[in-house]
mmCIF file with all atom_site columns, C-alpha atoms in Angstrom:
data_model
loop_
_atom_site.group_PDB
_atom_site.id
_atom_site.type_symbol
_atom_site.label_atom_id
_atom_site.label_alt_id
_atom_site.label_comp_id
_atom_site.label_asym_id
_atom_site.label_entity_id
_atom_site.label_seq_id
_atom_site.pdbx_PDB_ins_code
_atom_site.Cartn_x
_atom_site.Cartn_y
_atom_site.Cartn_z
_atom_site.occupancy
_atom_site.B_iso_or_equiv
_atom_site.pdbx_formal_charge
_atom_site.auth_seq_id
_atom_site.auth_comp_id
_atom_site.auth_asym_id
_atom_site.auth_atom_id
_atom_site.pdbx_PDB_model_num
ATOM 1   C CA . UNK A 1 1   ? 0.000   0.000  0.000   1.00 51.00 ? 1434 UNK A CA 1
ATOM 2   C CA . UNK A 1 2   ? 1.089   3.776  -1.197  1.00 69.00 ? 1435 UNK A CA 1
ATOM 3   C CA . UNK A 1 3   ? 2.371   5.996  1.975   1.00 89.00 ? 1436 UNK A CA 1
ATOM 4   C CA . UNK A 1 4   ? 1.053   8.821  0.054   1.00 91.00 ? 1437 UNK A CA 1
ATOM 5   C CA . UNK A 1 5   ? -1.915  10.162 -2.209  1.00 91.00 ? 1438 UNK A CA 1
ATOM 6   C CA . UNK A 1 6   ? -1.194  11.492 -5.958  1.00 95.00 ? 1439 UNK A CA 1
ATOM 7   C CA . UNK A 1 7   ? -3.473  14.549 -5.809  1.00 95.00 ? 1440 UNK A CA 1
ATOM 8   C CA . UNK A 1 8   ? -3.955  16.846 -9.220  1.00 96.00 ? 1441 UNK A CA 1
ATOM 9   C CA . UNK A 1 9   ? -3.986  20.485 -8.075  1.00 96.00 ? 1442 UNK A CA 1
ATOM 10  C CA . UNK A 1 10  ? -6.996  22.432 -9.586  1.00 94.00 ? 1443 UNK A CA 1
ATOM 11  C CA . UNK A 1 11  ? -4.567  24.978 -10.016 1.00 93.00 ? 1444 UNK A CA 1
ATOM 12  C CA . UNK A 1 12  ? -2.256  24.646 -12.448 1.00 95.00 ? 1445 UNK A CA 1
ATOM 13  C CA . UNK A 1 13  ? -2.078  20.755 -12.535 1.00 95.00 ? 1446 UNK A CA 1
ATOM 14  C CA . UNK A 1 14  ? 0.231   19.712 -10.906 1.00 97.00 ? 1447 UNK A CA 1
ATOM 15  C CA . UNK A 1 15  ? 0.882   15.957 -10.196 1.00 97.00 ? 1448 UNK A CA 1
ATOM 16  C CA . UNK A 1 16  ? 1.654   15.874 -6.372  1.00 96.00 ? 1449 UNK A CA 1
ATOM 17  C CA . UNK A 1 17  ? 2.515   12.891 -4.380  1.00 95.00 ? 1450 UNK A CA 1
ATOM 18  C CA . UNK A 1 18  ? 1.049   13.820 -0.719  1.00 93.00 ? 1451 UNK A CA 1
ATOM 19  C CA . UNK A 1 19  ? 2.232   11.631 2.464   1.00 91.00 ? 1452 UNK A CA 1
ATOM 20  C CA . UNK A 1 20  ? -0.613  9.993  4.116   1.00 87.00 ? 1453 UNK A CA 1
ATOM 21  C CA . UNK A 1 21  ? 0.447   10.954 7.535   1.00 87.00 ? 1454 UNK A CA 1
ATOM 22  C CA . UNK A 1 22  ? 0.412   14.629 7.158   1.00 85.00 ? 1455 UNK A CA 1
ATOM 23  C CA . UNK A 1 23  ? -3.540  16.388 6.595   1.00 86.00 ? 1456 UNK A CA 1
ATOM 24  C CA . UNK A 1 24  ? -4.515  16.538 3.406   1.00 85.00 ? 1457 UNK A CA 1
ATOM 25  C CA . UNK A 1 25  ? -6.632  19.835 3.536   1.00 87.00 ? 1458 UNK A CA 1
ATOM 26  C CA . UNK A 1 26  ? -3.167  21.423 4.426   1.00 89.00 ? 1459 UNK A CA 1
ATOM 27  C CA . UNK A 1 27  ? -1.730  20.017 1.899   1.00 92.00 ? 1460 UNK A CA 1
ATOM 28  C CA . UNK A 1 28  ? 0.214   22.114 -1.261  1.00 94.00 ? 1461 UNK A CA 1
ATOM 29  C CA . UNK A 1 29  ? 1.306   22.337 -4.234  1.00 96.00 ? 1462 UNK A CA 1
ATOM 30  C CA . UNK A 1 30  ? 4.986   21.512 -5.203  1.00 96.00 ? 1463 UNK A CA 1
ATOM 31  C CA . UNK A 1 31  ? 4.590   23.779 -8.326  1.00 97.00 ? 1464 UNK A CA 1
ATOM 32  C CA . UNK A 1 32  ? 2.733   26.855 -7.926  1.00 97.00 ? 1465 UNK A CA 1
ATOM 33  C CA . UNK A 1 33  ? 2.559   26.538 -4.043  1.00 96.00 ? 1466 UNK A CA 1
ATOM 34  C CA . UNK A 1 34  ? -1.378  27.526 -3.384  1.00 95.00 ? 1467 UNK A CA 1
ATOM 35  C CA . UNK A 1 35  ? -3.592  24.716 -1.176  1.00 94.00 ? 1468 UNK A CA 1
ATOM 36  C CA . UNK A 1 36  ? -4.381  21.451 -2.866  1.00 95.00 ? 1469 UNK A CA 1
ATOM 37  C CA . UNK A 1 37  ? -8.121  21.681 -0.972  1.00 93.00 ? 1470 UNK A CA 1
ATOM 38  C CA . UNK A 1 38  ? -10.215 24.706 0.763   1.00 88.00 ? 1471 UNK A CA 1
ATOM 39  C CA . UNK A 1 39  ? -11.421 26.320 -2.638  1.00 88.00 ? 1472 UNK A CA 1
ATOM 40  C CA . UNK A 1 40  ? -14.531 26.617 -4.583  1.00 93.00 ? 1473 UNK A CA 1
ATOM 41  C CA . UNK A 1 41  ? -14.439 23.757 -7.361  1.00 97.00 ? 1474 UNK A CA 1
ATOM 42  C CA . UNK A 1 42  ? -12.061 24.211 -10.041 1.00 96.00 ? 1475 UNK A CA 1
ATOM 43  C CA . UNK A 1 43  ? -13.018 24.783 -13.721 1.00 96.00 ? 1476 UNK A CA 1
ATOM 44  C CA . UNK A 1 44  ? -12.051 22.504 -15.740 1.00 97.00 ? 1477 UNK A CA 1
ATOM 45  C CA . UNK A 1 45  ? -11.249 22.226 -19.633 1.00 96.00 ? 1478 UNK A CA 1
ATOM 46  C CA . UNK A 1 46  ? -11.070 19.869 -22.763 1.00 94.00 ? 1479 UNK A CA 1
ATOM 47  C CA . UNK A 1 47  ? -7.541  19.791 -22.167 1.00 94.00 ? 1480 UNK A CA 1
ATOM 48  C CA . UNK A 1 48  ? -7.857  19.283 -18.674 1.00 96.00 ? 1481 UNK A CA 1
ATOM 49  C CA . UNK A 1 49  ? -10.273 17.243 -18.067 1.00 97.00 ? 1482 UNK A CA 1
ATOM 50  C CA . UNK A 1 50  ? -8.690  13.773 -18.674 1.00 96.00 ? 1483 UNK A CA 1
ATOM 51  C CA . UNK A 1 51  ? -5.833  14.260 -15.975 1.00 96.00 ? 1484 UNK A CA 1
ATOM 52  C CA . UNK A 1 52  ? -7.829  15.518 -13.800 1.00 96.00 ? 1485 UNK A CA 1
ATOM 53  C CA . UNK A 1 53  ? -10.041 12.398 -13.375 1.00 97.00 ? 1486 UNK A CA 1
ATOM 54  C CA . UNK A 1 54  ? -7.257  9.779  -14.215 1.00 96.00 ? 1487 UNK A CA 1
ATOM 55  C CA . UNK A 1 55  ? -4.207  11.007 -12.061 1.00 96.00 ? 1488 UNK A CA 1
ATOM 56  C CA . UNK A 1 56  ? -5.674  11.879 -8.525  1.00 95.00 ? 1489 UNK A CA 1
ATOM 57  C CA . UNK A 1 57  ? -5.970  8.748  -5.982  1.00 95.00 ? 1490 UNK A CA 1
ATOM 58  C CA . UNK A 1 58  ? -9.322  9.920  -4.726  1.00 96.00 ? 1491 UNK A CA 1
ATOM 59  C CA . UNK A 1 59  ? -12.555 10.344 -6.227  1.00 98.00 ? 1492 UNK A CA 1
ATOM 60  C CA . UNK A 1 60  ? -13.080 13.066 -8.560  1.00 98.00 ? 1493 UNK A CA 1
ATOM 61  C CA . UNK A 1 61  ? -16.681 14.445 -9.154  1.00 99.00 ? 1494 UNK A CA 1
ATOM 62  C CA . UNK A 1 62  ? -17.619 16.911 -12.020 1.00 98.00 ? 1495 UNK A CA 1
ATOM 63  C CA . UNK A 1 63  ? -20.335 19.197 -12.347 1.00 99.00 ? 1496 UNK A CA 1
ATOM 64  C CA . UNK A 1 64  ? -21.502 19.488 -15.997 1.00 98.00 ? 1497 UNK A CA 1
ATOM 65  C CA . UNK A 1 65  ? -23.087 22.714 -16.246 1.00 98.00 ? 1498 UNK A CA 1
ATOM 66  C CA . UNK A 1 66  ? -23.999 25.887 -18.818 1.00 98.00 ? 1499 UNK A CA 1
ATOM 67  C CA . UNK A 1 67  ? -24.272 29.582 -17.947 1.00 97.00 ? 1500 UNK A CA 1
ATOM 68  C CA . UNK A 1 68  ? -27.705 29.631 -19.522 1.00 97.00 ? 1501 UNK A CA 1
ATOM 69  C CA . UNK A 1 69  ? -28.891 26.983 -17.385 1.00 98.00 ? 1502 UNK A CA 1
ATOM 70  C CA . UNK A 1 70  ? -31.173 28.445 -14.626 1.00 98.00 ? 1503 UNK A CA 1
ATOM 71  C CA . UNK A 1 71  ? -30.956 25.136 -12.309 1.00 98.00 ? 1504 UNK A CA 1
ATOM 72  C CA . UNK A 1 72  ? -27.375 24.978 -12.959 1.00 98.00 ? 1505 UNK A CA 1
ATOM 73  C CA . UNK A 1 73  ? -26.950 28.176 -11.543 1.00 97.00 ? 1506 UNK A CA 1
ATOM 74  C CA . UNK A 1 74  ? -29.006 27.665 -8.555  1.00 98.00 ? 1507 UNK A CA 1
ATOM 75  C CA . UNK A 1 75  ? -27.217 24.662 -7.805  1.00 98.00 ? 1508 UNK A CA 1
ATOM 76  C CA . UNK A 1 76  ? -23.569 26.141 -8.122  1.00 98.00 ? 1509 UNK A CA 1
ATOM 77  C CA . UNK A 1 77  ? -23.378 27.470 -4.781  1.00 98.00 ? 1510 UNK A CA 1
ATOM 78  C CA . UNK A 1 78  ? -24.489 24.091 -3.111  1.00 98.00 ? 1511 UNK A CA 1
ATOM 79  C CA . UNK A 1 79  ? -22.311 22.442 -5.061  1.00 98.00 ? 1512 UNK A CA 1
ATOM 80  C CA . UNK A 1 80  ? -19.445 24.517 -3.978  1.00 98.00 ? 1513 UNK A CA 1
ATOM 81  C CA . UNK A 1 81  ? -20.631 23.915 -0.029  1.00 98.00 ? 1514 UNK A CA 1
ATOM 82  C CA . UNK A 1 82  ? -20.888 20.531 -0.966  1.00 98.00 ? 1515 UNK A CA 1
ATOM 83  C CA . UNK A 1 83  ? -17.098 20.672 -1.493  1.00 97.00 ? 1516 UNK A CA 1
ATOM 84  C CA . UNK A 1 84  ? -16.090 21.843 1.578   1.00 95.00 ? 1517 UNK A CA 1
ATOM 85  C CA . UNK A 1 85  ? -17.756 19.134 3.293   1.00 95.00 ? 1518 UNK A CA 1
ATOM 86  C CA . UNK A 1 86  ? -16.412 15.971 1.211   1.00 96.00 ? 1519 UNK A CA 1
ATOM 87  C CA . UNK A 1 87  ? -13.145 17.176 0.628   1.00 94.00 ? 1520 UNK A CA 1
ATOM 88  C CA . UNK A 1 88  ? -10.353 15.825 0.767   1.00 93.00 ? 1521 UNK A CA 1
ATOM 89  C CA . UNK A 1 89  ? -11.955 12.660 0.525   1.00 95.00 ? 1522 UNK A CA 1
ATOM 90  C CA . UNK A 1 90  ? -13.156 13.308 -2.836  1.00 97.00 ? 1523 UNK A CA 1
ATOM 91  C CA . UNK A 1 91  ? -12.208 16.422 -5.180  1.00 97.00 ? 1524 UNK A CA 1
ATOM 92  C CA . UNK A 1 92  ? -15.120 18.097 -6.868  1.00 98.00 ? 1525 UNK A CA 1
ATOM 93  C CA . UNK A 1 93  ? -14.236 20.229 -10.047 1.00 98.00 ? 1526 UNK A CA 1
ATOM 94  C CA . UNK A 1 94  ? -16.616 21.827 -13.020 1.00 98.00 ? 1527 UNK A CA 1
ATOM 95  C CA . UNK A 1 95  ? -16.986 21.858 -16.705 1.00 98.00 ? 1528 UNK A CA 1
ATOM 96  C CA . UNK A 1 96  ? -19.026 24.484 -18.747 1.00 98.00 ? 1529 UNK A CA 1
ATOM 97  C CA . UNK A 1 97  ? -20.359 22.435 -21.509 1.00 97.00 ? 1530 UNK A CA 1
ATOM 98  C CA . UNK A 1 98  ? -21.326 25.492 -23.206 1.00 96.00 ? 1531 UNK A CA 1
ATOM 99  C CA . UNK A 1 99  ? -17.319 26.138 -23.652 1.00 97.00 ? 1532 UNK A CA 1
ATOM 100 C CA . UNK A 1 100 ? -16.375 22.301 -23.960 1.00 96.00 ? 1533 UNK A CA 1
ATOM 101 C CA . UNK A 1 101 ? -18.894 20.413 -25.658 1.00 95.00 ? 1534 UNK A CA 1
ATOM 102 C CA . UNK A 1 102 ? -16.378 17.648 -26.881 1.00 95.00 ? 1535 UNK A CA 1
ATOM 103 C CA . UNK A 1 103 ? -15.561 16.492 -23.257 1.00 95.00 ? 1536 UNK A CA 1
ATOM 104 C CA . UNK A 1 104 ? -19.899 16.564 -22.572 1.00 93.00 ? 1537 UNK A CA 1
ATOM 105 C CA . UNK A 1 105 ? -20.904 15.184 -25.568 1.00 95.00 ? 1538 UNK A CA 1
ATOM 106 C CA . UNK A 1 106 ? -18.135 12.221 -24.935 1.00 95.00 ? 1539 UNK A CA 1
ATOM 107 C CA . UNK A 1 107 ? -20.211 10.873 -21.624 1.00 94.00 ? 1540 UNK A CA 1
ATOM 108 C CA . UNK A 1 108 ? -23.539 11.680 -23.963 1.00 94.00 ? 1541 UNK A CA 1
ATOM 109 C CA . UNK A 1 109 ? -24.834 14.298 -21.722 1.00 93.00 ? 1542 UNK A CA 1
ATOM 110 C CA . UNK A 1 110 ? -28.059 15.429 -22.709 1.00 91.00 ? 1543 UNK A CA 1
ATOM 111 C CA . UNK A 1 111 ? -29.342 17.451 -19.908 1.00 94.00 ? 1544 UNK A CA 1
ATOM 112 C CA . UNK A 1 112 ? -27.583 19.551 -17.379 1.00 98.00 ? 1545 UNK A CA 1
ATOM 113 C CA . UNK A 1 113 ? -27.068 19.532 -14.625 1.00 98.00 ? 1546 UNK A CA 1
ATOM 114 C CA . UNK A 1 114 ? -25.705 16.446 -14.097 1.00 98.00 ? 1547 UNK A CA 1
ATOM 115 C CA . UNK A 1 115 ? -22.801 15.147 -11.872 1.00 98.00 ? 1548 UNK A CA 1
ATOM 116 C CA . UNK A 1 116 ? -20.318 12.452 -12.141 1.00 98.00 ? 1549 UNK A CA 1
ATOM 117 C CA . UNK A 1 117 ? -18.177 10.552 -9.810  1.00 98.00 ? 1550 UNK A CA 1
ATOM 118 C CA . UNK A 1 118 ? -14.579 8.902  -12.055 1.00 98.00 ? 1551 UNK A CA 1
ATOM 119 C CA . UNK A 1 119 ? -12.381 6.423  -10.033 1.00 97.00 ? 1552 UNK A CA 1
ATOM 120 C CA . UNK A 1 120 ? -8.939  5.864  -11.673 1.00 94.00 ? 1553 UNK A CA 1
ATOM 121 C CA . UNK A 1 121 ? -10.164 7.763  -14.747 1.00 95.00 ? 1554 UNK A CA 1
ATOM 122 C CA . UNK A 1 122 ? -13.438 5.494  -15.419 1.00 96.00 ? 1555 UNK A CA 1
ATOM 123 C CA . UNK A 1 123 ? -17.068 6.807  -14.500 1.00 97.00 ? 1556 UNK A CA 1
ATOM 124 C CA . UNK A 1 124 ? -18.484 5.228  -11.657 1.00 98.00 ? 1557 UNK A CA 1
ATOM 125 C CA . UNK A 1 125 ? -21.735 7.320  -10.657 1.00 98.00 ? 1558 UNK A CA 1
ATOM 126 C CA . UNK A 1 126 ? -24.103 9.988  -12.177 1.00 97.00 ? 1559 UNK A CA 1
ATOM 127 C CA . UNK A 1 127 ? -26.966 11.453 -10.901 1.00 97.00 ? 1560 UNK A CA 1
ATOM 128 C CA . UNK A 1 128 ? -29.028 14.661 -13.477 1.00 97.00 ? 1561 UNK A CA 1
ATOM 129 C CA . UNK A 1 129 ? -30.714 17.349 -12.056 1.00 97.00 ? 1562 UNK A CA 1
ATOM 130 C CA . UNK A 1 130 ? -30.136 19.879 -9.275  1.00 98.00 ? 1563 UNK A CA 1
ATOM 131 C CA . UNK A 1 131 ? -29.260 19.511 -5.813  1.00 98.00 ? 1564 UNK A CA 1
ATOM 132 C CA . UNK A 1 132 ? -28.935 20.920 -2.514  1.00 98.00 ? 1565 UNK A CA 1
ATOM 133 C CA . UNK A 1 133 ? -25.548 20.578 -0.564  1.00 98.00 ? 1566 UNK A CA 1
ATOM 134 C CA . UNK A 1 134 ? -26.780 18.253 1.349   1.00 98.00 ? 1567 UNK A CA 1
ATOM 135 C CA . UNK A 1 135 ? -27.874 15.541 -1.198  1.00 98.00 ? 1568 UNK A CA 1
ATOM 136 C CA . UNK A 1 136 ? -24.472 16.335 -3.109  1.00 98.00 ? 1569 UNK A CA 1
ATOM 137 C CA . UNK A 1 137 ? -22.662 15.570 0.561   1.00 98.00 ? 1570 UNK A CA 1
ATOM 138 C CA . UNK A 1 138 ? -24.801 12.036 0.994   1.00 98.00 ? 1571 UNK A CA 1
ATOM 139 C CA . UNK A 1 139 ? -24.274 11.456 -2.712  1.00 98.00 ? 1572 UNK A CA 1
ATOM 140 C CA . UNK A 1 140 ? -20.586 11.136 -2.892  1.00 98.00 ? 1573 UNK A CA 1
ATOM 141 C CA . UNK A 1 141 ? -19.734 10.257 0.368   1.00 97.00 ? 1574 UNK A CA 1
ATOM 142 C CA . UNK A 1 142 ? -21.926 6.836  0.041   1.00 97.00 ? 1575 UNK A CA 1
ATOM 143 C CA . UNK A 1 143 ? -19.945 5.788  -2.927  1.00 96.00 ? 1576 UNK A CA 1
ATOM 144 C CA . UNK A 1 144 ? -16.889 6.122  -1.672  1.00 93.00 ? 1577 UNK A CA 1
#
């Protein structure tokens, strides 16, 4: 078994290798130095996307959302509590699919929002529609 966790910062994307016995939501990043945890969910793109889900030990969840999408917006802010509660046991991040179709229209999203949980790259979970912080919280935390 590992002694540490390979964490993807949401900053600037860093691989980081992060020793199991020190606390994660202190945790930083080797490259650009800002905290691995304690933000609102990152944004992520086409070209980030794939890293992002594949390279980080825990489970990453992504919000697929639009700007025009009323319920997406509503949901946004309980999605970004939800965050502070299940991390750093799982990372949540964000893609606009109004910006980067190709990555939605790869997991043959048709409605938004919708959420998905990836372990070690592959999709594990999904669950459409919005949500309040605390369904988010019981939905990720019971599949991990």
């Amino acid at each position: 078994m590992s002694e540490s966790l390979q964490l993807v910062c949401p900053h600037c994307q860093a691989v980081n290798r992060v020793p199991k016995s020190k606390p994660a939501l202190a945790a930083k990043c080797g490259k650009c130095k800002k905290e691995l945890f304690g933000h609102p969910p990152a944004e992520l793109t086409d070209a980030t996307f794939q890293k992002a889900i594949s390279r980080s030990d825990i489970p990453v969840v992504v919000d697929f959302w639009a700007p025009w999408c009323g319920p997406c917006r509503q949901m946004a802010p309980e999605y970004a509590k939800a965050a502070k509660t299940v991390e750093p046991h799982a990372r949540l991040l964000k893609l606009n699919t109004q910006d980067y179709p190709s990555t939605a229209s790869r997991f043959r999203i048709t409605g938004i929002p919708v959420i998905m949980m990836f372990k070690n790259g592959e999709l594990v979970a999904q669950e459409a529609g919005a949500m309040r912080a605390n369904h988010i919280e019981h939905w990720v935390k019971s599949r991990l």
